[in-house]
Coordinates of C-alpha atoms and ligand atoms in Angstrom, one line a residue:
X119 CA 164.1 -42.8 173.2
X120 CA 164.2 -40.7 170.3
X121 CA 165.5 -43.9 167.6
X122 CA 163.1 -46.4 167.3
X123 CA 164.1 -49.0 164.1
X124 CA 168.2 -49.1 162.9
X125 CA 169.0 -46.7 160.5
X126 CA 168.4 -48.2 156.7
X127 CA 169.8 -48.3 153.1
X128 CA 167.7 -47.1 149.9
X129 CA 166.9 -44.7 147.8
X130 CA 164.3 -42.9 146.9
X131 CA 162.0 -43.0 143.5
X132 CA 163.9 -40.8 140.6
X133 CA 161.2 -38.4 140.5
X134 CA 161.7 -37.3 144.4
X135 CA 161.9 -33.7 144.7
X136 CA 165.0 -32.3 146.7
X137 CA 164.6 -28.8 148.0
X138 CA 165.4 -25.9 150.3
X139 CA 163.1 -23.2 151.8
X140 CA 162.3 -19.7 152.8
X141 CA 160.0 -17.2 153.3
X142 CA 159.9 -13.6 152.4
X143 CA 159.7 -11.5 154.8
X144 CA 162.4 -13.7 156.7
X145 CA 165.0 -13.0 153.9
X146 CA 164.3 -10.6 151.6
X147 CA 164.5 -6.9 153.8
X148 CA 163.9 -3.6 151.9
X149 CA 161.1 -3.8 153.6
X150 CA 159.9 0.2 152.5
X151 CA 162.5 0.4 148.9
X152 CA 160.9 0.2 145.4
X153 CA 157.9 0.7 145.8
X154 CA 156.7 -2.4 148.5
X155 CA 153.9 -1.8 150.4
X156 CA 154.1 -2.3 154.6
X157 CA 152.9 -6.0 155.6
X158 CA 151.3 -6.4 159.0
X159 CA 154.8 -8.1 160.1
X160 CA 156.8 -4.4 159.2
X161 CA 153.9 -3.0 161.7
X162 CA 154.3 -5.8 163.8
X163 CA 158.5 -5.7 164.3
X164 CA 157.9 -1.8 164.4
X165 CA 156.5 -1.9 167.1
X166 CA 158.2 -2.5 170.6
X167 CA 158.2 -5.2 172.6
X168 CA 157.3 -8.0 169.9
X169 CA 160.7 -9.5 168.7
X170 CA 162.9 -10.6 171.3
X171 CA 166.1 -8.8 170.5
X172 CA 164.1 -5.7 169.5
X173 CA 165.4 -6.9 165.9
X174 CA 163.2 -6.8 162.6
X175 CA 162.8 -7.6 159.4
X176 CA 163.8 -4.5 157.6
X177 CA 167.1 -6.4 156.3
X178 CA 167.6 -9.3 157.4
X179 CA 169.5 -11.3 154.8
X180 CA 168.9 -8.4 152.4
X181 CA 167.9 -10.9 149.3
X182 CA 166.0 -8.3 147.9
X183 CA 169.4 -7.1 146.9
X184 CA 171.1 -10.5 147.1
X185 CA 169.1 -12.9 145.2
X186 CA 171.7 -14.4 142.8
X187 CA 173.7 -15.0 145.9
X188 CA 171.0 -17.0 147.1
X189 CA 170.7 -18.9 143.5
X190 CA 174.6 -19.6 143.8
X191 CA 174.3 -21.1 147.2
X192 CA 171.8 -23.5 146.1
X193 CA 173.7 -23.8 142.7
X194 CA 176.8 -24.8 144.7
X195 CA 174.5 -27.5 147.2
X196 CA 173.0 -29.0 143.8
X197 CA 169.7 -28.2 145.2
X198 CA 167.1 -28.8 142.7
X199 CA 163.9 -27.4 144.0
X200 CA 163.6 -23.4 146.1
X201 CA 160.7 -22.9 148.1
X202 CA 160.0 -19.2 148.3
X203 CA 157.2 -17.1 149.5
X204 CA 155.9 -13.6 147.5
X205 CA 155.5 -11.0 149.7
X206 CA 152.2 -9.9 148.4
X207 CA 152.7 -5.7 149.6
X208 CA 155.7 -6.2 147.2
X209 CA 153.6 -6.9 144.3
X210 CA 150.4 -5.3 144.8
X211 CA 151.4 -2.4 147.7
X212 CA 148.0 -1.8 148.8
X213 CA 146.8 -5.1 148.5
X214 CA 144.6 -4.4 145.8
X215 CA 145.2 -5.4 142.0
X216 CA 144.4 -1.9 141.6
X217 CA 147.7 -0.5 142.3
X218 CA 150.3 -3.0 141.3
X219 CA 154.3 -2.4 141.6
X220 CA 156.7 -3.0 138.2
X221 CA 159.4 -3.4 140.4
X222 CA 157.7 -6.1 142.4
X223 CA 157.2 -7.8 139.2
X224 CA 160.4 -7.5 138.2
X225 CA 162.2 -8.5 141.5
X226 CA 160.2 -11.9 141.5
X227 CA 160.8 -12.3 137.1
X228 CA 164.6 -11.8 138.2
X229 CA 164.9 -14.6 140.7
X230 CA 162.4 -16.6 138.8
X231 CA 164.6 -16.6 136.0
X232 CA 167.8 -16.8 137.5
X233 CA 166.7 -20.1 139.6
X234 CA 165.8 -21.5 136.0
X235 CA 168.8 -20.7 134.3
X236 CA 170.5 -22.7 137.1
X237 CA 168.2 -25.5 136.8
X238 CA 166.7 -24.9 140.0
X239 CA 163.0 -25.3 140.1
X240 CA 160.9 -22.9 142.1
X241 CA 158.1 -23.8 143.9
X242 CA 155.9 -20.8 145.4
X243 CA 153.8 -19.9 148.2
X244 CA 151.7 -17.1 148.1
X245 CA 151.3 -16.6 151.8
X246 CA 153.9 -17.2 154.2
X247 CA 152.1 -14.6 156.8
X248 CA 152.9 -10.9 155.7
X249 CA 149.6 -9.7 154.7
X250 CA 149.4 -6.3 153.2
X251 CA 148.9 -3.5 155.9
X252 CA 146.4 -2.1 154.1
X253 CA 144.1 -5.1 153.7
X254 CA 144.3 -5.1 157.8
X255 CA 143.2 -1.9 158.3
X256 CA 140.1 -3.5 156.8
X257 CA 139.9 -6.6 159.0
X258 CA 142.4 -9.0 157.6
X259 CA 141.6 -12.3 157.7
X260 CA 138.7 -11.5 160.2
X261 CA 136.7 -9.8 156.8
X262 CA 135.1 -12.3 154.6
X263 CA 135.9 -10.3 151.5
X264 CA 139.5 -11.3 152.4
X265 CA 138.5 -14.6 150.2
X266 CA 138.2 -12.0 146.9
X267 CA 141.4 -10.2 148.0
X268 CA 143.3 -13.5 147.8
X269 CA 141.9 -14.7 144.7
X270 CA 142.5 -11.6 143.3
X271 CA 146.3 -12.1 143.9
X272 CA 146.7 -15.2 143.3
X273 CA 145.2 -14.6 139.9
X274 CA 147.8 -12.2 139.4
X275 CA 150.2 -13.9 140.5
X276 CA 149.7 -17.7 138.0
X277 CA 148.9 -14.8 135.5
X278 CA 152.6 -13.2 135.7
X279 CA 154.5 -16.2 136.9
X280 CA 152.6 -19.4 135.9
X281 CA 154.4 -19.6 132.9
X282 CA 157.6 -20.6 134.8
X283 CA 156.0 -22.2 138.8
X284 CA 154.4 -25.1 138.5
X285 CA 154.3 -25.5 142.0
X286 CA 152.2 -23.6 144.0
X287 CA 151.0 -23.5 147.8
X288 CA 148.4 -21.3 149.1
X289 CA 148.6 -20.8 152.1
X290 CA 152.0 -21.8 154.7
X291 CA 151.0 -23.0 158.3
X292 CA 147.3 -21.6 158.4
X293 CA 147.2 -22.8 161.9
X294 CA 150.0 -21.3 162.8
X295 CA 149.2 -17.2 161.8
X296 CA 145.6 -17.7 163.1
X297 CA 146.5 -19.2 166.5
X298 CA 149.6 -16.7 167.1
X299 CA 148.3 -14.0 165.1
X300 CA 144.7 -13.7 165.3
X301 CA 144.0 -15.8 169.1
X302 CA 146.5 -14.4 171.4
X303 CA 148.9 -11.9 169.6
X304 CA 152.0 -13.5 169.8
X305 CA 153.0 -12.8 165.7
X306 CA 151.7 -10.4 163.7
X307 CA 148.8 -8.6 163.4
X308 CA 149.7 -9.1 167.4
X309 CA 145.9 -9.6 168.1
X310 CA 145.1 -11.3 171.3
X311 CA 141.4 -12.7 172.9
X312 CA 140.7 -14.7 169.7
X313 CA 141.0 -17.7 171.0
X314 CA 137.3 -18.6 171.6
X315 CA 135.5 -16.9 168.5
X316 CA 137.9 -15.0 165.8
X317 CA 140.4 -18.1 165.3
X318 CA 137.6 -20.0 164.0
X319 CA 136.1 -17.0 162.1
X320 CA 139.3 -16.5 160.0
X321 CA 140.2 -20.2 160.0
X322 CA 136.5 -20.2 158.1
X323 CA 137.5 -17.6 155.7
X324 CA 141.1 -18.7 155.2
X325 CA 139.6 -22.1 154.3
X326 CA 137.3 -20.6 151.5
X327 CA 140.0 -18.4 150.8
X328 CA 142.0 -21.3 149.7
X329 CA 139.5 -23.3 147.6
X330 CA 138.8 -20.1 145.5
X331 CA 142.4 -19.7 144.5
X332 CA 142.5 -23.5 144.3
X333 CA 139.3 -23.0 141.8
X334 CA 140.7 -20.1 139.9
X335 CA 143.9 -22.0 139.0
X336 CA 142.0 -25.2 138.1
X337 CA 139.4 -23.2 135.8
X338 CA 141.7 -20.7 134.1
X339 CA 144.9 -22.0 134.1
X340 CA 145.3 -25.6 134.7
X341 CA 145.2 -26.5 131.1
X342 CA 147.6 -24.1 129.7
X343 CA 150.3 -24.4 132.5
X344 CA 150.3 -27.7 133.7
X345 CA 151.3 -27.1 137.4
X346 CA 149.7 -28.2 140.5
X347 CA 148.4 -26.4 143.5
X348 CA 148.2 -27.2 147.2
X349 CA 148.4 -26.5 150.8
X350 CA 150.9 -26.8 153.6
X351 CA 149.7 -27.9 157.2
X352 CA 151.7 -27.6 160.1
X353 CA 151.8 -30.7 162.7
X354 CA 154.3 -31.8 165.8
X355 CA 153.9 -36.0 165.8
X356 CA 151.1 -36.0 168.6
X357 CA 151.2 -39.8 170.0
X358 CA 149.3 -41.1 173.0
X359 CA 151.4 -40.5 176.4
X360 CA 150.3 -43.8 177.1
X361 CA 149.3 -45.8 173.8
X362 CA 147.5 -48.6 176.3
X363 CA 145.3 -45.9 177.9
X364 CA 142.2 -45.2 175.4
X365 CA 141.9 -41.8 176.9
X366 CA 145.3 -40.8 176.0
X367 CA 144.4 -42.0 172.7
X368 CA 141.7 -40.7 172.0
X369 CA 143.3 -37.1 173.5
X370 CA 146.4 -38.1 170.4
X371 CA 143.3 -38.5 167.8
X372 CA 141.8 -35.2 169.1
X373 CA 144.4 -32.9 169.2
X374 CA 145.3 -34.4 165.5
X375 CA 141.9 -33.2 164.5
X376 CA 141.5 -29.9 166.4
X377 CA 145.1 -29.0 164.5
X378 CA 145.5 -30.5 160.8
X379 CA 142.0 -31.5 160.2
X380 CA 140.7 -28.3 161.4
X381 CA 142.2 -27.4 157.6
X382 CA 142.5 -30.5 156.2
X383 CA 138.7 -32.0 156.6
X384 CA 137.1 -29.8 154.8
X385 CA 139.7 -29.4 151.7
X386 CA 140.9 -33.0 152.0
X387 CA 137.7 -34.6 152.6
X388 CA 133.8 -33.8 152.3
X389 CA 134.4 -29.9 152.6
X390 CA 133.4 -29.8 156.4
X391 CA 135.3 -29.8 159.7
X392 CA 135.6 -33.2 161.3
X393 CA 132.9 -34.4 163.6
X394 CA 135.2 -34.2 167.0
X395 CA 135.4 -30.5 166.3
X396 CA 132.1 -30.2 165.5
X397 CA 130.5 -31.8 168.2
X398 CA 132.6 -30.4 171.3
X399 CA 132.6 -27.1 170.3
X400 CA 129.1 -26.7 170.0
X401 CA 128.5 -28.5 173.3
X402 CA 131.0 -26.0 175.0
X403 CA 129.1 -23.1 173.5
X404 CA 126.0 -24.0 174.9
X405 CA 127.4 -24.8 177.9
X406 CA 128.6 -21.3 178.4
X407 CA 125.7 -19.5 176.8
X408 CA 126.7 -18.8 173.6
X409 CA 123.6 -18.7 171.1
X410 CA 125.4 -20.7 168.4
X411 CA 128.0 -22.9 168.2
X412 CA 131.0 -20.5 168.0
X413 CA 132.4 -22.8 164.9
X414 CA 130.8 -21.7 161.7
X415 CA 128.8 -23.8 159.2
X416 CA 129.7 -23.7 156.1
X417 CA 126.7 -24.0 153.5
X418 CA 126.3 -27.1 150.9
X419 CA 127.1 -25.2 148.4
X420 CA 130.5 -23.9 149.7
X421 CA 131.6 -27.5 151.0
X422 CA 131.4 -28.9 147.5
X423 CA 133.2 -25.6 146.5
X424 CA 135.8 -26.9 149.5
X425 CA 135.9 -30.1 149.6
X426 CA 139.2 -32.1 146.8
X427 CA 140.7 -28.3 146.4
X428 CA 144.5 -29.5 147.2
X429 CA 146.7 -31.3 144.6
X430 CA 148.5 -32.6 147.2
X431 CA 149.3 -32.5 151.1
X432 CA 152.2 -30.0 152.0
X433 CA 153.5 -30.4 155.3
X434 CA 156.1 -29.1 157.4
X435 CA 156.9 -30.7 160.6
X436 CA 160.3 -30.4 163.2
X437 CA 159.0 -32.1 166.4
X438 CA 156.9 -34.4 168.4
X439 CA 154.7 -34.0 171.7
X440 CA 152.8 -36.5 173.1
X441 CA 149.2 -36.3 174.7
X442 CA 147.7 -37.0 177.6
X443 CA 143.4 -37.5 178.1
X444 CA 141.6 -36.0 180.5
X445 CA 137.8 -36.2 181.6
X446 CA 138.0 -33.6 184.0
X447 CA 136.6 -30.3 182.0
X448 CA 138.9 -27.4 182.0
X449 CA 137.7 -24.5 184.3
X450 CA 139.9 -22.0 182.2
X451 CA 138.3 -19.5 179.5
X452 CA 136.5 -20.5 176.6
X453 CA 139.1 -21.4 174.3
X454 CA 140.6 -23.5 171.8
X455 CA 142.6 -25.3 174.3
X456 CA 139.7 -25.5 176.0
X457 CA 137.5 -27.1 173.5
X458 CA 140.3 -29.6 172.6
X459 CA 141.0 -30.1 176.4
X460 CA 144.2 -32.5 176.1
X461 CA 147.3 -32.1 178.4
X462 CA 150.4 -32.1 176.1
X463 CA 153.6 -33.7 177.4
X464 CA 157.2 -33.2 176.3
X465 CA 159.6 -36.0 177.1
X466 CA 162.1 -34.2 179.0
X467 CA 164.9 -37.1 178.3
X468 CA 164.8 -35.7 174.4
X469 CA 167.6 -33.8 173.3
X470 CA 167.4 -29.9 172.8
X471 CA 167.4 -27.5 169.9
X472 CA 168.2 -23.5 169.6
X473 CA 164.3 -23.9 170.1
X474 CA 162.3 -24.9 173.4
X475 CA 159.5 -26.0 171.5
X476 CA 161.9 -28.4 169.2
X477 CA 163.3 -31.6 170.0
X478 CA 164.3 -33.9 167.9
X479 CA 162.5 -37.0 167.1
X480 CA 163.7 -38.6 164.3
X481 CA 160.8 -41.2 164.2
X482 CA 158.1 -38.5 164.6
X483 CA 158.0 -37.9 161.4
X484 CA 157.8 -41.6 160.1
X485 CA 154.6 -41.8 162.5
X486 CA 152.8 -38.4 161.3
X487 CA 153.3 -39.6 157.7
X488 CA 151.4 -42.6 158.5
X489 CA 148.9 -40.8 160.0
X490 CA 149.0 -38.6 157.2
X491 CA 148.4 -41.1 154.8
X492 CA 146.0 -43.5 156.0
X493 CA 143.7 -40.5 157.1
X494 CA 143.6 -38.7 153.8
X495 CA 144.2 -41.7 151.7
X496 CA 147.6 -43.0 150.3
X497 CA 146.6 -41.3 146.8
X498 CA 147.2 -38.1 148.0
X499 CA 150.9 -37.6 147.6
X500 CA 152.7 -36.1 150.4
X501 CA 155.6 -33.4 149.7
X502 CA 157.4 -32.3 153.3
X503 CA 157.0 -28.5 152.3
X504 CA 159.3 -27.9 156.0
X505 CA 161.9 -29.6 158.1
X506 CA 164.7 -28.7 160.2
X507 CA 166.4 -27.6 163.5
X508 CA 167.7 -24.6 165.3
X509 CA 170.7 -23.8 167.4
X510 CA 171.3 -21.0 169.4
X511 CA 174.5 -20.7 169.0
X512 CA 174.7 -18.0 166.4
X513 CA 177.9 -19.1 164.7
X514 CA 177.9 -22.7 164.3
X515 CA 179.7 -23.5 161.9
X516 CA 180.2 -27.1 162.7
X517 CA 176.9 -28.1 163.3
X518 CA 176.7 -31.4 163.9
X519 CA 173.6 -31.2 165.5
X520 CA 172.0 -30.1 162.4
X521 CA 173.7 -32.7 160.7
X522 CA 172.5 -35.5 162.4
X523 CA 168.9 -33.5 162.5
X524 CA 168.8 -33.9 158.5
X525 CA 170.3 -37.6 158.6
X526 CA 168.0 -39.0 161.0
X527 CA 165.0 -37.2 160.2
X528 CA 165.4 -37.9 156.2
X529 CA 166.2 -41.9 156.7
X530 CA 162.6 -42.0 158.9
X531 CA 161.0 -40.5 155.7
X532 CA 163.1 -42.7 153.3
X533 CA 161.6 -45.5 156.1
X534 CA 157.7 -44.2 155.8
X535 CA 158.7 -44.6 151.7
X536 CA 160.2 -47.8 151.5
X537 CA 158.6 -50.1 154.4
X538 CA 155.2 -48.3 155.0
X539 CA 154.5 -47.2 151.5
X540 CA 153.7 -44.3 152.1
X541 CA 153.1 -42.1 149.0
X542 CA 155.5 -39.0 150.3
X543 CA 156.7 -37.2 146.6
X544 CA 159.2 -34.8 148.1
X545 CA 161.6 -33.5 151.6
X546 CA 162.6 -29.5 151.7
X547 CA 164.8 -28.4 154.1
X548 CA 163.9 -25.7 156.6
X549 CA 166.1 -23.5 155.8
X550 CA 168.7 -22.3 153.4
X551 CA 170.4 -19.7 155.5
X552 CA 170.0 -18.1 159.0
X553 CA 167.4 -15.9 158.8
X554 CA 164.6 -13.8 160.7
X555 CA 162.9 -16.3 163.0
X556 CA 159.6 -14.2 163.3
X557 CA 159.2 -13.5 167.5
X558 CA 162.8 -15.3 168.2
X559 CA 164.4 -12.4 166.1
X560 CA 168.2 -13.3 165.4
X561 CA 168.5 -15.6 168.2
X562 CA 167.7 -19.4 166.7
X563 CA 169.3 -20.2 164.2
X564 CA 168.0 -22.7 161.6
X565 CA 170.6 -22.2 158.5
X566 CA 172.2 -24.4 156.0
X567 CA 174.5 -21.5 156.0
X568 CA 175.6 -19.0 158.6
X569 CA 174.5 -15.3 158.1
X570 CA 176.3 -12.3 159.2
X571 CA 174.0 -10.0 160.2
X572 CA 176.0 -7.5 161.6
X573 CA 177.8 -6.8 158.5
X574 CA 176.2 -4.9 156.3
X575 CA 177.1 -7.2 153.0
X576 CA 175.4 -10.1 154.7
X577 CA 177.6 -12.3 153.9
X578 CA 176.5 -16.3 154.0
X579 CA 179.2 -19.3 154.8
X580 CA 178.6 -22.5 154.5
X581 CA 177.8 -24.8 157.7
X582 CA 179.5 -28.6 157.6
X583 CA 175.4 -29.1 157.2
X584 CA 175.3 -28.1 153.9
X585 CA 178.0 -31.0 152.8
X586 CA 175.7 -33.7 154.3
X587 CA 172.4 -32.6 153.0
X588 CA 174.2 -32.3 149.3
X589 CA 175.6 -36.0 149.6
X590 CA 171.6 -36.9 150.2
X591 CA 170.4 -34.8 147.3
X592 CA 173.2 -36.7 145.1
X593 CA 173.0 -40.2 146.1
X594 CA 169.2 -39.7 146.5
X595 CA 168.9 -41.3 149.7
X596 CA 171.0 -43.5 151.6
X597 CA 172.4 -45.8 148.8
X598 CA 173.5 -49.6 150.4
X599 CA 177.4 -49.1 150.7
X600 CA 179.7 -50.6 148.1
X601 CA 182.6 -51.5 148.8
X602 CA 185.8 -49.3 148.9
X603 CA 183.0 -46.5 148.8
X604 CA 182.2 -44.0 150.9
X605 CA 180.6 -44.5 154.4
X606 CA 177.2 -43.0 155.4
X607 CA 177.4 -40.9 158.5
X608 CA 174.9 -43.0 160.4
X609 CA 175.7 -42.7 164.1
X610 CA 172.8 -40.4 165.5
Ligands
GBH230 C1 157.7 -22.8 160.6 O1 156.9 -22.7 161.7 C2 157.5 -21.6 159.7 O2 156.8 -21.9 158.5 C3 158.9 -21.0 159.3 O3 158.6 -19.7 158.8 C4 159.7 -20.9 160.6 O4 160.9 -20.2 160.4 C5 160.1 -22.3 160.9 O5 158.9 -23.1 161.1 C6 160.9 -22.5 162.2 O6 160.2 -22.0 163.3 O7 157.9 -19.7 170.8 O8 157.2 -21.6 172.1 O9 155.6 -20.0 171.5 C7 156.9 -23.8 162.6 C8 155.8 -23.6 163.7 C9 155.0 -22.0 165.2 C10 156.9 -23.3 165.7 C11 155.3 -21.0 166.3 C12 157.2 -22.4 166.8 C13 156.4 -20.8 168.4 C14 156.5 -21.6 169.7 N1 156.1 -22.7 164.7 N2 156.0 -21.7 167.4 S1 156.8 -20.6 171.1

């Protein structure tokens, strides 16, 4: 069943932070105009074959161009936090702090501004997977001087735009641009084999990546700006197929490891991958002949360089999965998959989305938040950084499904807050208008509002979404119902 406990009344603390979200090269097209650099996703949609309506990114919602529309959509929800992501070949075309673009600078000022003048307050990632063209034609993430190259724009960027963000976030879904881009080539830089060696070689660098920009921040600018500075991990709620069966259990436990620990270990914890991970993958290399365990070390030095570089724990979750164990050693390739060896299940009786990997689970995201917090400690406060549904019916006005997605889904995190005390500071909503949903193209839809996309003014409407997702931001939560007063949608 996908509702566990009766839906409840309550609020959330006064300080929650209410928000919406997107990502660069999703929205903002002019992919080649003003001086951007190409990112390996303008390569990537470019080339045939990779996008499933053989659509791209070279307009999409055209916010280049569009940006105060975007402000006034928000401006009309009462959101109060946006979520964006800089398209790093926008600011610095080859990469390189070398060559930097004024009209990059003056695209991101513009928005910056225009979000504060409507008391919208932005909160920025620096990487939400478009990586400068240029810095892969030297290796990408696969090059250890990739670690400089970030730090070198992220220093530009709290430089330029720490005055105003005091919210940053490194990296977006790390697991999800390694695995997909860099282990079998299903998103850009469309690389495939990685899955037993280069997805742990970038995940290394990536990692050290992080805790330098993490660093810089904290040394440089910290004092004079006041912001904070974090991650964002990407998890479905993996549960035991069987919570009686220790294997399956234990397989739940593992593939929580293999995925958000993986990342979260090391910054999170003592600066070193966790001990699962650690011990099966060197086993499996040796088993197959490899020399050295195919998982890198990382020195002493560098894991008290890694280890408490995350002001908090970003995370973006839509769905759950459970897990079953196995014993029986996995005659496939050498592979991620492989070293984790678990059998993941979906419950076929859940309802659907616009995506087959979503289904909504409402109580999902209660669970991971415990899980969350009692493995990286209830001090460590918890934003959800991404959360939301797709349909793929394109124009969907009424979409009650979404709807019921947001109600649901926000009442189990009001849930985790109230009754499980679980230190979780903030919920943004994935995502404020229909955009480009990286290998799905156009087809899934996962807007707040609808997009046209075949008119060239891109205009955005509305969805019946929007209305119950303000009502939430307003009353901040689910107030207890007074009487005469309105009545909570709360049939899901
Ligand atoms: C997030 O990824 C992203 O941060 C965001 O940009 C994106 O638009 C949003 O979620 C919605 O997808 O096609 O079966 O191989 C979520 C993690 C990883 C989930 C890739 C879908 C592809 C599954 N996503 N995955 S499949």
């Amino acid at each position: 069943n996908t509702q566990r406990d009766a839906f409840i009344y309550g609020t959330f603390p006064n300080d929650f932070v209410w928000g919406v979200a997107t990502a660069s090269y999703q929205i903002e097209g002019a992919w080649n105009v003003s001086g951007k650099g190409p990112s390996v996703w303008d390569t990537f949609t470019h080339e045939e074959g990779n996008i499933r309506d053989g659509n791209t990114g070279d307009v999409t919602c055209d916010s280049y161009h569009k940006y105060m529309d975007d402000v006034m959509l928000m401006a009309d929800m009462g959101i109060p936090y946006y979520r964006f992501s800089l398209s790093w070949s926008r600011l610095l075309p080859d990469g390189t702090v070398n060559n930097s673009n004024p009209d990059g600078l003056r695209y991101y000022n513009a928005l910056i501004d225009s979000l504060l003048d409507n008391n919208i307050t932005p909160m920025v990632t620096l990487y939400h997977w478009d990586l400068p063209q240029a810095l892969q034609d030297r290796g990408g993430w696969n090059n250890e001087d990739s670690i400089d190259w970030f730090n070198e724009y992220a220093d530009y960027c709290f430089e330029n735009f720490g005055d105003r963000v005091k919210f940053w976030i490194t990296f977006n879904e790390p697991w999800v641009f390694i695995m997909y881009g860099y282990g079998d080539g299903q998103f850009a830089p469309g690389l495939d084999g990685g899955k037993a060696i280069r997805v742990y070689r970038v995940t290394h660098n990536v990692i050290r990546a992080h805790a330098h920009a993490w660093h810089t921040y904290d040394e440089i600018y910290r004092e004079e700006q006041n912001g904070k500075i974090g991650i964002t991990l990407n998890s479905d709620n993996y549960y035991p197929y069987n919570p009686k069966v220790a294997l399956d259990v234990e397989a739940a436990e593992r593939i929580r490891q293999f995925q958000v620990g993986w990342f979260a270990h090391p910054i999170f914890k003592n600066g070193d991958y966790p001990e699962v991970m650690k011990t099966r993958i060197a086993a499996k290399s040796e088993e197959r002949g490899y020399p050295v365990s195919r998982l890198p070390e990382f020195t002493e030095e560098e894991k008290n360089f890694i280890s408490g570089t995350s002001d908090f724990f970003g995370l973006n979750t839509y769905t759950s999965s459970s897990v079953i164990g196995t014993t029986v050693e996995a005659n496939r390739p050498v592979s991620w998959e492989t070293d984790l060896n678990v059998i993941p299940y979906k419950d076929r009786t859940w309802p659907t989305s616009g995506s087959s990997w979503l289904r909504p689970v409402p109580w999902g995201i209660r669970q991971l938040l415990n899980w969350v917090s009692s493995e990286y400690g209830n001090e460590t406060e918890i934003y959800i950084t991404e959360n939301g549904v797709s349909t793929d019916d394109v124009f969907d006005l009424n979409d009650v499904s979404r709807t019921k997605y947001y109600t649901a889904y926000i009442n189990e995190v009001l849930k985790a807050y109230k009754i499980d005390m679980v230190n979780v500071k903030g919920y943004v909503a994935w995502t404020l208008m229909d955009n480009f949903e990286w290998a799905a193209g156009f087809t899934e839809r996962f807007g707040l509002h609808y997009v046209n996309f075949s008119d060239p003014s891109r205009p955005r409407i509305p969805k019946e979404s929007t209305k119950t997702y303000s009502k939430i931001i307003s009353d901040n939560g689910f107030p207890a119902e007074i009487s005469g007063g309105s009545k909570h949608v709360s049939s899901v």
